[in-house]
Structures are given as structure tokens and as C-alpha cells.
CSV table of C-alpha atoms in Angstrom, one decimal:
chain,number,residue,atom,x,y,z
A,1,MET,CA,-74.0,40.3,1.8
A,2,ARG,CA,-74.6,43.1,4.3
A,3,PRO,CA,-72.3,42.7,7.3
A,4,VAL,CA,-74.1,41.7,10.5
A,5,PRO,CA,-73.4,44.2,13.3
A,6,SER,CA,-71.7,42.9,16.4
A,7,ALA,CA,-73.7,42.3,19.7
A,8,PRO,CA,-72.2,45.4,21.4
A,9,LEU,CA,-73.1,47.5,18.3
A,10,ARG,CA,-76.6,46.2,18.2
A,11,ASN,CA,-77.0,46.9,22.0
A,12,GLY,CA,-75.7,50.4,21.5
A,13,LEU,CA,-78.1,51.1,18.6
A,14,LEU,CA,-81.0,49.7,20.7
A,15,ARG,CA,-80.2,51.9,23.6
A,16,HIS,CA,-79.9,54.9,21.3
A,17,ARG,CA,-83.3,54.2,19.8
A,18,LEU,CA,-84.9,53.7,23.2
A,19,VAL,CA,-83.5,57.0,24.5
A,20,ARG,CA,-84.6,58.8,21.4
A,21,TRP,CA,-88.1,57.3,21.5
A,22,SER,CA,-88.4,58.1,25.2
A,23,VAL,CA,-87.5,61.8,24.6
A,24,GLU,CA,-89.7,62.0,21.5
A,25,PHE,CA,-92.9,60.5,22.9
A,26,GLY,CA,-92.3,61.5,26.5
A,27,THR,CA,-92.1,65.1,25.6
A,28,PHE,CA,-95.3,65.0,23.6
A,29,GLY,CA,-97.0,63.0,26.4
A,30,LEU,CA,-96.1,65.6,29.0
A,31,LEU,CA,-97.2,68.4,26.6
A,32,ALA,CA,-100.5,66.7,26.0
A,33,VAL,CA,-101.1,66.3,29.7
A,34,ALA,CA,-100.3,69.9,30.4
A,35,TYR,CA,-102.6,71.0,27.5
A,36,THR,CA,-105.4,68.9,28.7
A,37,VAL,CA,-105.1,70.1,32.3
A,38,VAL,CA,-105.1,73.7,31.3
A,39,ARG,CA,-107.9,73.4,28.8
A,40,SER,CA,-110.0,71.1,31.0
A,41,LEU,CA,-109.2,71.7,34.7
A,42,VAL,CA,-108.0,75.3,35.0
A,43,THR,CA,-110.9,77.5,35.7
A,44,ALA,CA,-110.9,81.1,34.5
A,45,ASP,CA,-112.8,84.1,35.8
A,46,PRO,CA,-115.4,84.8,33.1
A,47,ALA,CA,-115.5,88.5,33.8
A,48,GLN,CA,-111.8,88.9,33.5
A,49,ALA,CA,-111.8,86.8,30.3
A,50,ILE,CA,-114.5,88.9,28.8
A,51,ALA,CA,-112.7,92.1,29.8
A,52,HIS,CA,-109.6,90.8,28.0
A,53,ALA,CA,-111.7,90.0,24.9
A,54,GLU,CA,-113.2,93.4,24.9
A,55,TRP,CA,-109.7,94.9,25.1
A,56,LEU,CA,-108.6,92.9,22.1
A,57,ALA,CA,-111.7,94.0,20.2
A,58,SER,CA,-110.9,97.6,20.9
A,59,LEU,CA,-107.4,97.1,19.6
A,60,GLN,CA,-108.9,95.8,16.3
A,61,GLY,CA,-111.3,98.7,16.0
A,62,GLY,CA,-113.5,98.6,12.9
A,63,VAL,CA,-112.1,95.2,11.9
A,64,VAL,CA,-114.5,93.5,14.3
A,65,ARG,CA,-117.6,94.9,12.5
A,66,SER,CA,-116.3,95.1,9.0
A,67,LEU,CA,-114.7,91.7,8.8
A,68,GLU,CA,-115.5,89.4,11.8
A,69,GLU,CA,-119.2,90.3,12.3
A,70,ALA,CA,-119.8,90.5,8.6
A,71,LEU,CA,-118.3,87.0,8.0
A,72,ASN,CA,-120.3,85.7,11.0
A,73,VAL,CA,-123.6,87.1,9.5
A,74,TRP,CA,-122.8,85.7,6.1
A,75,LEU,CA,-122.1,82.3,7.5
A,76,LEU,CA,-125.3,82.3,9.4
A,77,GLY,CA,-127.2,82.9,6.2
A,78,SER,CA,-126.3,79.6,4.7
A,79,THR,CA,-127.0,76.3,6.5
A,80,VAL,CA,-124.8,74.3,4.2
A,81,LEU,CA,-121.8,76.6,4.7
A,82,ALA,CA,-122.4,77.0,8.4
A,83,VAL,CA,-122.6,73.3,9.1
A,84,ALA,CA,-119.5,72.7,6.9
A,85,ALA,CA,-117.6,75.3,8.9
A,86,CYS,CA,-118.7,73.7,12.2
A,87,TYR,CA,-117.4,70.3,11.1
A,88,LEU,CA,-114.2,71.8,9.8
A,89,TYR,CA,-113.6,73.5,13.1
A,90,ALA,CA,-114.5,70.4,15.2
A,91,VAL,CA,-112.6,67.8,13.1
A,92,LEU,CA,-110.0,69.0,10.7
A,93,HIS,CA,-107.2,69.9,13.0
A,94,TYR,CA,-107.5,66.5,14.7
A,95,VAL,CA,-106.9,64.9,11.3
A,96,ALA,CA,-104.6,67.1,9.4
A,97,THR,CA,-102.0,67.8,12.1
A,98,PRO,CA,-101.4,64.1,13.1
A,99,ALA,CA,-101.4,63.1,9.4
A,100,VAL,CA,-98.7,65.6,8.5
A,101,PHE,CA,-96.8,64.9,11.7
A,102,LEU,CA,-96.6,61.2,10.8
A,103,LEU,CA,-95.8,62.0,7.1
A,104,SER,CA,-92.9,64.2,8.4
A,105,ARG,CA,-91.8,61.4,10.7
A,106,ARG,CA,-91.7,59.0,7.9
A,107,ARG,CA,-89.5,61.3,5.9
A,108,GLY,CA,-87.3,61.9,8.9
A,109,GLY,CA,-84.2,64.1,9.0
A,110,ALA,CA,-84.2,67.8,9.6
A,111,LEU,CA,-87.7,68.1,8.2
A,112,TYR,CA,-89.1,66.0,11.0
A,113,TRP,CA,-87.0,67.1,13.9
A,114,ASN,CA,-87.3,70.8,13.1
A,115,GLY,CA,-91.1,70.3,12.7
A,116,TYR,CA,-91.3,68.2,15.9
A,117,TRP,CA,-89.5,70.7,18.2
A,118,SER,CA,-91.2,73.7,16.6
A,119,LEU,CA,-94.6,72.1,17.3
A,120,VAL,CA,-93.5,71.4,20.9
A,121,VAL,CA,-92.3,75.0,21.5
A,122,ALA,CA,-95.4,76.6,19.8
A,123,SER,CA,-97.9,74.4,21.8
A,124,GLY,CA,-96.0,75.0,25.0
A,125,LEU,CA,-96.2,78.7,24.5
A,126,ALA,CA,-99.9,78.4,23.9
A,127,VAL,CA,-100.4,76.4,27.1
A,128,LEU,CA,-98.5,79.1,29.0
A,129,VAL,CA,-100.7,81.8,27.7
A,130,TYR,CA,-103.9,79.8,28.3
A,131,ALA,CA,-103.0,79.4,31.9
A,132,THR,CA,-102.0,83.0,32.6
A,133,PHE,CA,-104.1,85.2,30.2
A,134,PRO,CA,-107.8,84.0,29.9
A,135,VAL,CA,-109.6,85.4,26.9
A,136,ALA,CA,-113.2,84.9,26.0
A,137,PRO,CA,-114.0,84.0,22.3
A,138,PRO,CA,-116.1,86.5,20.4
A,139,ARG,CA,-119.1,84.3,20.7
A,140,LEU,CA,-119.0,84.8,24.5
A,141,THR,CA,-118.3,88.5,24.3
A,142,PRO,CA,-121.7,90.3,24.3
A,143,SER,CA,-120.4,93.6,23.1
A,144,THR,CA,-119.2,92.2,19.8
A,145,GLY,CA,-122.7,91.1,18.6
A,146,ILE,CA,-121.1,87.9,17.1
A,147,VAL,CA,-123.3,84.8,17.2
A,148,ASP,CA,-122.1,81.4,18.2
A,149,VAL,CA,-122.5,79.5,14.9
A,150,MET,CA,-121.8,76.1,16.4
A,151,ARG,CA,-124.5,76.6,19.0
A,152,GLU,CA,-127.0,77.7,16.4
A,153,PHE,CA,-126.3,74.6,14.3
A,154,ALA,CA,-125.8,72.1,17.2
A,155,ASP,CA,-128.6,69.9,15.9
A,156,TYR,CA,-126.3,68.9,13.0
A,157,GLY,CA,-123.5,67.6,15.1
A,158,TRP,CA,-122.4,66.3,18.5
A,159,TRP,CA,-121.4,69.7,19.9
A,160,GLY,CA,-123.5,71.8,22.2
A,161,ALA,CA,-122.9,75.3,23.6
A,162,ALA,CA,-119.1,74.8,24.3
A,163,ALA,CA,-117.6,75.0,20.8
A,164,SER,CA,-116.7,71.5,19.6
A,165,ALA,CA,-117.1,69.8,23.0
A,166,PRO,CA,-119.7,67.1,23.0
A,167,ARG,CA,-123.1,67.9,24.6
A,168,GLY,CA,-123.1,67.4,28.3
A,169,ILE,CA,-119.4,67.9,29.0
A,170,GLY,CA,-119.1,71.5,28.1
A,171,ASP,CA,-118.3,72.3,31.7
A,172,ALA,CA,-115.2,70.1,31.5
A,173,THR,CA,-113.5,72.4,29.0
A,174,ASN,CA,-112.0,75.8,29.5
A,175,GLN,CA,-113.9,78.1,27.0
A,176,TYR,CA,-111.8,81.1,28.0
A,177,ALA,CA,-108.6,80.0,26.2
A,178,ALA,CA,-109.1,81.8,22.9
A,179,VAL,CA,-105.6,83.3,22.7
A,180,PRO,CA,-103.7,82.0,20.8
A,181,SER,CA,-105.8,80.3,18.2
A,182,MET,CA,-104.0,77.0,17.9
A,183,HIS,CA,-106.6,75.8,15.4
A,184,PHE,CA,-104.8,78.3,13.1
A,185,GLY,CA,-101.4,77.8,14.7
A,186,TRP,CA,-101.5,74.0,14.0
A,187,ALA,CA,-102.8,74.8,10.5
A,188,LEU,CA,-99.9,77.1,9.9
A,189,TRP,CA,-97.5,74.4,11.2
A,190,THR,CA,-99.1,71.9,8.9
A,191,SER,CA,-98.8,74.2,5.9
A,192,ILE,CA,-95.1,74.9,6.6
A,193,GLN,CA,-94.3,71.2,6.8
A,194,LEU,CA,-96.2,70.5,3.6
A,195,TRP,CA,-94.5,73.3,1.8
A,196,LEU,CA,-91.1,72.1,2.8
A,197,MET,CA,-91.9,68.6,1.5
A,198,GLY,CA,-92.4,70.1,-2.0
A,199,GLY,CA,-94.7,69.0,-4.7
A,200,ARG,CA,-97.6,70.9,-6.4
A,201,LEU,CA,-100.4,69.3,-4.5
A,202,ARG,CA,-98.8,69.6,-1.1
A,203,ARG,CA,-97.9,73.2,-1.7
A,204,THR,CA,-101.4,74.0,-2.9
A,205,LEU,CA,-102.8,72.5,0.3
A,206,ALA,CA,-100.2,74.5,2.3
A,207,VAL,CA,-101.7,77.7,0.9
A,208,ILE,CA,-105.3,76.8,1.1
A,209,TYR,CA,-105.5,75.1,4.6
A,210,PRO,CA,-104.5,78.1,6.9
A,211,LEU,CA,-106.6,80.5,4.8
A,212,LEU,CA,-109.6,78.2,5.2
A,213,MET,CA,-109.0,77.7,8.9
A,214,THR,CA,-108.8,81.5,9.3
A,215,LEU,CA,-112.3,81.9,7.7
A,216,VAL,CA,-113.7,79.1,9.8
A,217,VAL,CA,-112.4,80.2,13.3
A,218,ILE,CA,-113.5,83.8,12.7
A,219,GLY,CA,-116.8,83.1,10.9
A,220,THR,CA,-117.9,80.6,13.6
A,221,GLY,CA,-117.2,83.2,16.3
A,222,ASN,CA,-114.5,81.2,18.1
A,223,HIS,CA,-111.6,83.7,17.5
A,224,PHE,CA,-110.7,87.2,16.8
A,225,LEU,CA,-108.3,88.1,14.1
A,226,LEU,CA,-105.7,88.9,16.8
A,227,ASP,CA,-106.2,85.4,18.2
A,228,VAL,CA,-105.2,84.0,14.8
A,229,LEU,CA,-102.1,86.2,14.6
A,230,ALA,CA,-101.1,85.1,18.1
A,231,GLY,CA,-101.3,81.5,16.9
A,232,ALA,CA,-99.1,82.4,14.0
A,233,VAL,CA,-96.6,84.1,16.3
A,234,CYS,CA,-96.3,81.0,18.5
A,235,VAL,CA,-95.5,78.9,15.4
A,236,VAL,CA,-93.0,81.4,14.0
A,237,ILE,CA,-91.3,81.5,17.4
A,238,GLY,CA,-91.2,77.7,17.5
A,239,TYR,CA,-89.4,77.5,14.2
A,240,GLY,CA,-87.2,80.4,15.1
A,241,VAL,CA,-86.1,78.7,18.4
A,242,VAL,CA,-85.3,75.5,16.6
A,243,VAL,CA,-83.3,77.1,13.8
A,244,LEU,CA,-81.3,79.2,16.3
A,245,ALA,CA,-80.7,76.2,18.5
A,246,ARG,CA,-79.4,74.2,15.5
A,247,ARG,CA,-77.1,77.0,14.4
A,248,LEU,CA,-75.7,77.4,17.9
A,249,ALA,CA,-75.2,73.6,18.1
A,250,THR,CA,-73.5,73.6,14.7
A,251,HIS,CA,-71.1,76.5,15.6
A,252,SER,CA,-70.3,74.8,18.9
A,253,HIS,CA,-69.5,71.5,17.2
A,254,ALA,CA,-67.4,73.3,14.6
A,255,GLY,CA,-65.6,75.2,17.4
A,256,HIS,CA,-64.8,72.0,19.3
A,257,ARG,CA,-63.6,70.3,16.1
A,258,ASP,CA,-61.4,73.2,15.2
A,259,ALA,CA,-59.9,73.2,18.7
A,260,TRP,CA,-59.3,69.5,18.5
A,261,GLU,CA,-57.6,69.9,15.1
A,262,THR,CA,-55.5,72.8,16.3
A,263,GLY,CA,-54.4,70.8,19.3
A,264,ARG,CA,-53.6,67.7,17.3
A,265,HIS,CA,-51.5,69.6,14.7
A,266,GLY,CA,-49.8,71.5,17.6
A,267,ARG,CA,-48.8,68.3,19.2
A,268,ARG,CA,-47.5,67.0,15.9
A,269,GLY,CA,-45.6,70.2,15.4
A,270,ARG,CA,-44.0,69.9,18.8
A,271,ARG,CA,-42.9,66.4,18.1
A,272,THR,CA,-41.4,67.5,14.8
A,273,ARG,CA,-39.4,70.3,16.4
A,274,LEU,CA,-38.0,67.9,19.0
A,275,ASP,CA,-37.2,65.2,16.4
A,276,PRO,CA,-33.4,65.2,16.1
A,277,GLY,CA,-33.6,63.9,12.6
């Protein structure tokens, strides 16, 4: 029979779980509130956001016309593909990210906690950029010539002229938060977690999903290629911060352990030298 833990031990485990759950869900809750406030309540200057978008377009040079505008025109030419892209943009990241998050949590260990804190750091960076550097999406940047695919095919879904926001509440969302593209950032995070879980199907999805999301966000006119790269940078920084923090914690723990062992053996040695026997 499995031994029954004592009451003090059970209380200690319960307190530990409560603290862990409070940190885990509290951090996500605060991040969700900050994300919602910035994306919904923070107003940006459209002229400044468009100027920033034009600057990004100039950095990309011919990529805007040869890749982004070409993909946009190609998507507009097929109702089936355009509507599919609209639904993928509006729905997929709300399904895939939580699903992989919960799957990671079920597996637990370093896979989950590395993924958890990297997602927190990456999303926190995105919120900071949204609040301080407004950027219009290509579909709202007249000089690009890119058409708003979701607006063109709004009759097929619930969205209107504000990307995936439902009709009538477009004014409640900040459309000038195109950098970084966290549609892609969260897709990359999802693919990394799936890849680390292993398995042929999961690793196949890990390759396909971010590539598909790249085509969707660019083709629908919601992001420049640089927006996508910025989302990737946020996620890479997130994992980098977590890995570095874990290594520092490991070295610190090892240092404390070595110091304790040295002190313990030193005390034993002193006792031995003073021992008259």
C-alpha cells in the first residue's frame, strides 16, 4: 500500500500547489488584460502608423511587390482560397495555441515550463511594441496597393473592415498593432512545442503550421514580411531568456551546493585535526 502523507505534508503540498497555480494563472491573466487593453483601448495616430508602415515597406524594397502584392493578387483570384485564408486568420491561432498549451501542460516538466515562460516573455514583448510603435497593416497602407482580403470577402464570415473583429465593433480594436505579427509568433511557438514533443505527425504539423500562417497573414494583407520576422524574434527571445534563466539558476544552485559541501567537509576536517585520538 502507498503510504498516506501526514497532515503537515499534505498542507505543505497544498500550499505549494496554490502558490504555483496563482503564479501560473495570475501571470497569464495579467498578460491577457494588458494585451486586451493595448489592442482595444490604446488609440494610435493613423498618420504615424501609416508612416511607420511605409518605412517598413521601403526597407523591404521589391519584396513588397514581388512577394506580398503578388500573393495578395493571387489570393483575390480564388474565392475558395481567399475565404479559407480568412477563416484561418480569424480562427486558427485561437484554437491551435491553447490546444498545444494544454497538451504541453499535460506533459509537464521542462517542456511545459520552458514553453510557458517563453510564451509569456514573447507576448509581453509584443504588447510593449504595440503600445509604443504603432504600425499600420499593408491593407491600410495606400502606397502598397495591397487589398484587404477579409474586407472583400466579409460576406462569408462575421468580420467586417477591421480584420477578424466582428462587424460593428471594429472601432473597439487597435488596427495599428501590426508589428510584431503574433499570429505568426504564436504559430512558431506552437511549432516549437510540437517539435519538442516528438512524433512524425506532430513534427510534420510543426513545419507546416508556421509556413501556412506566413502565407495567410501576408496574402490577406494583414502583415508585411518584416512583421512576421518580428514575431519570430519575440519568440526566439522568449526561449532564449528562459534557457538563460534556467542555466543561471542551475549554476547558482550548483555553486551553493559546492559551497555547502566545502564548508561541511572543512568542519569535519577541523574536527579531525582537533581529535586527540
